[in-house]
PDB file of C-alpha atoms in Angstrom:
ATOM      1  CA  MET A   1     -23.587  -7.815  -1.221  1.00 93.00           C
ATOM      2  CA  LYS A   2     -20.250  -7.187  -0.199  1.00 97.00           C
ATOM      3  CA  LYS A   3     -18.298  -4.365  -1.879  1.00 98.00           C
ATOM      4  CA  THR A   4     -14.799  -4.617  -3.059  1.00 98.00           C
ATOM      5  CA  VAL A   5     -11.810  -2.545  -1.604  1.00 98.00           C
ATOM      6  CA  PHE A   6      -8.458  -2.567  -2.938  1.00 98.00           C
ATOM      7  CA  ILE A   7      -5.692  -1.443  -0.837  1.00 98.00           C
ATOM      8  CA  ASP A   8      -2.195  -0.342  -2.015  1.00 98.00           C
ATOM      9  CA  MET A   9       0.735  -1.381   0.175  1.00 98.00           C
ATOM     10  CA  ASP A  10       3.477   1.186   0.041  1.00 96.00           C
ATOM     11  CA  GLY A  11       2.359   4.544   1.740  1.00 95.00           C
ATOM     12  CA  VAL A  12      -0.713   3.029   2.761  1.00 98.00           C
ATOM     13  CA  ILE A  13      -0.156  -0.132   5.131  1.00 98.00           C
ATOM     14  CA  VAL A  14       3.639  -0.114   4.654  1.00 97.00           C
ATOM     15  CA  ASP A  15       5.659   2.835   5.830  1.00 96.00           C
ATOM     16  CA  PHE A  16       7.773   3.100   2.935  1.00 93.00           C
ATOM     17  CA  GLY A  17       8.840   6.525   3.999  1.00 91.00           C
ATOM     18  CA  TYR A  18      10.690   5.039   7.108  1.00 93.00           C
ATOM     19  CA  GLN A  19      12.709   2.837   4.640  1.00 93.00           C
ATOM     20  CA  VAL A  20      13.647   5.831   2.246  1.00 92.00           C
ATOM     21  CA  LYS A  21      15.051   7.656   5.400  1.00 92.00           C
ATOM     22  CA  LYS A  22      16.955   4.740   6.446  1.00 93.00           C
ATOM     23  CA  ILE A  23      18.458   4.574   2.779  1.00 94.00           C
ATOM     24  CA  ASN A  24      19.320   8.299   2.706  1.00 93.00           C
ATOM     25  CA  ALA A  25      21.056   7.909   5.923  1.00 95.00           C
ATOM     26  CA  ASP A  26      23.112   5.003   4.766  1.00 94.00           C
ATOM     27  CA  GLU A  27      26.563   5.877   3.344  1.00 94.00           C
ATOM     28  CA  THR A  28      27.080   2.586   1.798  1.00 94.00           C
ATOM     29  CA  ILE A  29      24.140   3.031  -0.743  1.00 94.00           C
ATOM     30  CA  ALA A  30      25.100   4.497  -3.844  1.00 94.00           C
ATOM     31  CA  PRO A  31      23.512   7.968  -4.852  1.00 93.00           C
ATOM     32  CA  GLU A  32      21.574   6.325  -8.029  1.00 93.00           C
ATOM     33  CA  LEU A  33      19.853   3.926  -5.734  1.00 93.00           C
ATOM     34  CA  LYS A  34      19.034   6.768  -3.206  1.00 93.00           C
ATOM     35  CA  LYS A  35      17.197   8.496  -6.078  1.00 93.00           C
ATOM     36  CA  ASN A  36      15.154   5.107  -6.679  1.00 93.00           C
ATOM     37  CA  PRO A  37      14.971   3.607  -3.365  1.00 93.00           C
ATOM     38  CA  ASP A  38      12.500   0.802  -4.474  1.00 93.00           C
ATOM     39  CA  LEU A  39      15.401  -0.798  -6.304  1.00 94.00           C
ATOM     40  CA  VAL A  40      17.514  -1.199  -2.993  1.00 94.00           C
ATOM     41  CA  LYS A  41      17.955  -4.775  -2.248  1.00 92.00           C
ATOM     42  CA  ASP A  42      15.671  -6.066   0.399  1.00 93.00           C
ATOM     43  CA  VAL A  43      13.855  -2.624   0.863  1.00 94.00           C
ATOM     44  CA  PHE A  44      10.474  -4.266   0.957  1.00 95.00           C
ATOM     45  CA  LYS A  45      11.713  -7.002   3.129  1.00 92.00           C
ATOM     46  CA  ASP A  46      10.535  -5.900   6.678  1.00 91.00           C
ATOM     47  CA  PRO A  47       9.333  -2.229   6.755  1.00 96.00           C
ATOM     48  CA  PRO A  48       7.027  -1.152   9.706  1.00 97.00           C
ATOM     49  CA  PRO A  49       3.341  -0.731   9.040  1.00 98.00           C
ATOM     50  CA  ILE A  50       1.809   2.625   8.963  1.00 97.00           C
ATOM     51  CA  GLN A  51       0.221   3.617  12.088  1.00 97.00           C
ATOM     52  CA  GLY A  52      -3.182   2.284  12.461  1.00 98.00           C
ATOM     53  CA  ALA A  53      -3.197   0.328   9.394  1.00 98.00           C
ATOM     54  CA  ILE A  54      -3.198  -3.143  10.741  1.00 98.00           C
ATOM     55  CA  ASP A  55      -6.089  -2.707  13.348  1.00 98.00           C
ATOM     56  CA  ALA A  56      -8.181  -0.489  10.793  1.00 98.00           C
ATOM     57  CA  ILE A  57      -7.939  -3.371   8.068  1.00 98.00           C
ATOM     58  CA  LYS A  58      -8.782  -5.839  10.627  1.00 98.00           C
ATOM     59  CA  LYS A  59     -11.695  -3.972  11.638  1.00 98.00           C
ATOM     60  CA  LEU A  60     -12.844  -3.819   7.869  1.00 98.00           C
ATOM     61  CA  TYR A  61     -12.341  -7.406   7.409  1.00 98.00           C
ATOM     62  CA  GLN A  62     -14.280  -8.214  10.687  1.00 98.00           C
ATOM     63  CA  SER A  63     -17.228  -5.808   9.685  1.00 98.00           C
ATOM     64  CA  ASN A  64     -18.084  -8.474   6.889  1.00 98.00           C
ATOM     65  CA  LYS A  65     -19.157  -5.565   4.735  1.00 98.00           C
ATOM     66  CA  TYR A  66     -16.272  -5.931   2.041  1.00 98.00           C
ATOM     67  CA  ASN A  67     -14.038  -7.966  -0.014  1.00 98.00           C
ATOM     68  CA  LEU A  68     -10.496  -6.973   0.777  1.00 98.00           C
ATOM     69  CA  PHE A  69      -7.735  -7.253  -1.835  1.00 98.00           C
ATOM     70  CA  ILE A  70      -4.143  -5.786  -2.035  1.00 98.00           C
ATOM     71  CA  ALA A  71      -3.272  -4.023  -5.012  1.00 98.00           C
ATOM     72  CA  THR A  72       0.292  -3.221  -5.108  1.00 97.00           C
ATOM     73  CA  THR A  73       3.125  -2.434  -7.677  1.00 95.00           C
ATOM     74  CA  ALA A  74       6.385  -4.193  -7.481  1.00 93.00           C
ATOM     75  CA  PRO A  75       9.347  -2.626  -9.335  1.00 94.00           C
ATOM     76  CA  TRP A  76      10.059  -4.692 -12.263  1.00 93.00           C
ATOM     77  CA  GLU A  77      13.922  -4.182 -11.819  1.00 94.00           C
ATOM     78  CA  ASN A  78      13.501  -5.607  -8.162  1.00 95.00           C
ATOM     79  CA  PRO A  79      11.744  -8.911  -8.688  1.00 93.00           C
ATOM     80  CA  GLU A  80      12.380  -9.964  -4.904  1.00 95.00           C
ATOM     81  CA  SER A  81      10.170  -7.047  -4.185  1.00 95.00           C
ATOM     82  CA  LEU A  82       7.047  -9.060  -4.657  1.00 95.00           C
ATOM     83  CA  THR A  83       8.096 -12.117  -2.440  1.00 96.00           C
ATOM     84  CA  HIS A  84       8.828  -9.670   0.413  1.00 97.00           C
ATOM     85  CA  LYS A  85       5.446  -7.959  -0.021  1.00 97.00           C
ATOM     86  CA  ARG A  86       3.856 -11.264   0.062  1.00 97.00           C
ATOM     87  CA  ILE A  87       5.761 -12.332   3.160  1.00 97.00           C
ATOM     88  CA  TRP A  88       4.934  -9.020   4.781  1.00 97.00           C
ATOM     89  CA  LEU A  89       1.239  -9.459   4.266  1.00 98.00           C
ATOM     90  CA  GLU A  90       1.223 -12.863   5.835  1.00 97.00           C
ATOM     91  CA  LYS A  91       3.307 -11.549   8.719  1.00 97.00           C
ATOM     92  CA  TYR A  92       0.751  -8.956   9.689  1.00 98.00           C
ATOM     93  CA  PHE A  93      -2.655 -10.212   8.407  1.00 98.00           C
ATOM     94  CA  GLU A  94      -2.261 -14.023   8.407  1.00 97.00           C
ATOM     95  CA  ASP A  95      -4.526 -15.393   6.011  1.00 97.00           C
ATOM     96  CA  ILE A  96      -6.666 -12.219   5.386  1.00 98.00           C
ATOM     97  CA  PHE A  97      -5.051 -11.682   2.167  1.00 98.00           C
ATOM     98  CA  LYS A  98      -4.274 -15.380   1.197  1.00 97.00           C
ATOM     99  CA  LYS A  99      -4.511 -15.416  -2.669  1.00 97.00           C
ATOM    100  CA  LYS A 100      -6.005 -11.851  -2.796  1.00 98.00           C
ATOM    101  CA  LEU A 101      -2.816 -10.059  -3.760  1.00 98.00           C
ATOM    102  CA  PHE A 102      -2.871  -8.056  -7.277  1.00 98.00           C
ATOM    103  CA  THR A 103       0.531  -6.931  -8.515  1.00 96.00           C
ATOM    104  CA  THR A 104       0.072  -4.534 -11.377  1.00 97.00           C
ATOM    105  CA  HIS A 105       1.347  -1.386 -12.871  1.00 96.00           C
ATOM    106  CA  ARG A 106      -2.438  -0.746 -14.137  1.00 97.00           C
ATOM    107  CA  LYS A 107      -4.781  -0.115 -11.275  1.00 98.00           C
ATOM    108  CA  ASP A 108      -7.194   1.377 -13.642  1.00 98.00           C
ATOM    109  CA  LEU A 109      -8.054  -2.212 -15.009  1.00 98.00           C
ATOM    110  CA  LEU A 110      -8.985  -3.188 -11.477  1.00 98.00           C
ATOM    111  CA  ILE A 111     -12.845  -3.805 -10.950  1.00 98.00           C
ATOM    112  CA  GLY A 112     -14.028  -2.794  -7.582  1.00 98.00           C
ATOM    113  CA  ASP A 113     -15.785  -0.188  -5.463  1.00 98.00           C
ATOM    114  CA  PHE A 114     -12.825   1.574  -3.770  1.00 98.00           C
ATOM    115  CA  LEU A 115      -9.233   1.976  -4.064  1.00 98.00           C
ATOM    116  CA  ILE A 116      -7.236   3.219  -1.135  1.00 98.00           C
ATOM    117  CA  ASP A 117      -3.907   4.679  -2.531  1.00 98.00           C
ATOM    118  CA  ASP A 118      -1.672   7.205  -1.543  1.00 96.00           C
ATOM    119  CA  ARG A 119      -0.643   8.247  -5.453  1.00 94.00           C
ATOM    120  CA  HIS A 120      -2.418   8.867  -8.611  1.00 93.00           C
ATOM    121  CA  ALA A 121       0.464   6.844 -10.408  1.00 93.00           C
ATOM    122  CA  ASN A 122      -0.013   3.190 -12.092  1.00 94.00           C
ATOM    123  CA  GLY A 123      -3.516   4.063 -13.096  1.00 96.00           C
ATOM    124  CA  ALA A 124      -4.968   4.866  -9.598  1.00 96.00           C
ATOM    125  CA  ILE A 125      -6.245   8.180 -10.765  1.00 96.00           C
ATOM    126  CA  ASP A 126      -8.169   6.237 -13.530  1.00 98.00           C
ATOM    127  CA  PHE A 127      -9.761   3.688 -11.060  1.00 98.00           C
ATOM    128  CA  LYS A 128     -13.274   3.254 -12.073  1.00 96.00           C
ATOM    129  CA  GLY A 129     -14.683   3.028  -8.417  1.00 98.00           C
ATOM    130  CA  GLU A 130     -13.850   5.741  -5.798  1.00 98.00           C
ATOM    131  CA  LEU A 131     -10.485   6.473  -5.100  1.00 98.00           C
ATOM    132  CA  LEU A 132      -9.777   7.214  -1.367  1.00 98.00           C
ATOM    133  CA  HIS A 133      -6.578   9.205  -1.598  1.00 97.00           C
ATOM    134  CA  PHE A 134      -4.688   8.402   1.539  1.00 98.00           C
ATOM    135  CA  GLY A 135      -1.886   9.614   3.668  1.00 96.00           C
ATOM    136  CA  TRP A 136       1.054  11.889   2.880  1.00 91.00           C
ATOM    137  CA  ASN A 137       1.678  13.184  -0.906  1.00 86.00           C
ATOM    138  CA  TYR A 138       5.361  12.934  -0.846  1.00 80.00           C
ATOM    139  CA  GLU A 139       5.500  14.289  -4.435  1.00 79.00           C
ATOM    140  CA  LYS A 140       3.395  17.345  -3.673  1.00 84.00           C
ATOM    141  CA  GLU A 141       4.336  17.384  -0.099  1.00 86.00           C
ATOM    142  CA  VAL A 142       0.669  17.757   1.073  1.00 93.00           C
ATOM    143  CA  TRP A 143      -1.794  15.493   3.149  1.00 96.00           C
ATOM    144  CA  ASN A 144      -4.100  13.746   0.938  1.00 96.00           C
ATOM    145  CA  GLU A 145      -8.068  13.866   1.477  1.00 97.00           C
ATOM    146  CA  TYR A 146      -7.799  11.033   3.812  1.00 98.00           C
ATOM    147  CA  LYS A 147      -4.777  11.713   6.284  1.00 97.00           C
ATOM    148  CA  ASN A 148      -5.195   8.481   8.423  1.00 98.00           C
ATOM    149  CA  TRP A 149      -6.772   5.187   8.966  1.00 98.00           C
ATOM    150  CA  ASP A 150      -9.391   6.761  11.242  1.00 98.00           C
ATOM    151  CA  MET A 151     -10.615   8.829   8.176  1.00 98.00           C
ATOM    152  CA  ILE A 152     -10.770   5.813   6.177  1.00 98.00           C
ATOM    153  CA  LEU A 153     -12.881   3.813   8.806  1.00 98.00           C
ATOM    154  CA  LYS A 154     -15.272   6.865   9.246  1.00 98.00           C
ATOM    155  CA  ARG A 155     -15.746   6.637   5.376  1.00 98.00           C
ATOM    156  CA  LEU A 156     -16.183   2.851   5.089  1.00 98.00           C
ATOM    157  CA  LEU A 157     -17.821   1.803   8.596  1.00 97.00           C
TER     158      LEU A 157
END
């Protein structure tokens, strides 16, 4: 029986840090938006992927060991962000995540075996399966347990 894996987007497969750097360098963006970059119009439209994420997720998919889903949070005050995230997934993964996208501020309510997430926010810390704490923790400025996608693949394959 396949195990269920939920994958966060920002900071896990999408390089949101790149977008934040662009916003901070843009003098036309208001200081209050720089403090809340996820509210900037079109910030989720076409950010680059995290290094290794696309290939790693395709390997997980091709292994046929997992049911893969996206579990992301979209800022309530930026409703276009959900559309942009959905289009981004199709651009990089074609149909792998078609109708397999959960948008939630309560990841603790998801039922599955693994959650790959870079933060403890939005219920991730209380996820009932195993949290694979991924990437750079920009809040604490330290690396999480799983620094990159190679480490995730070693754990799951």
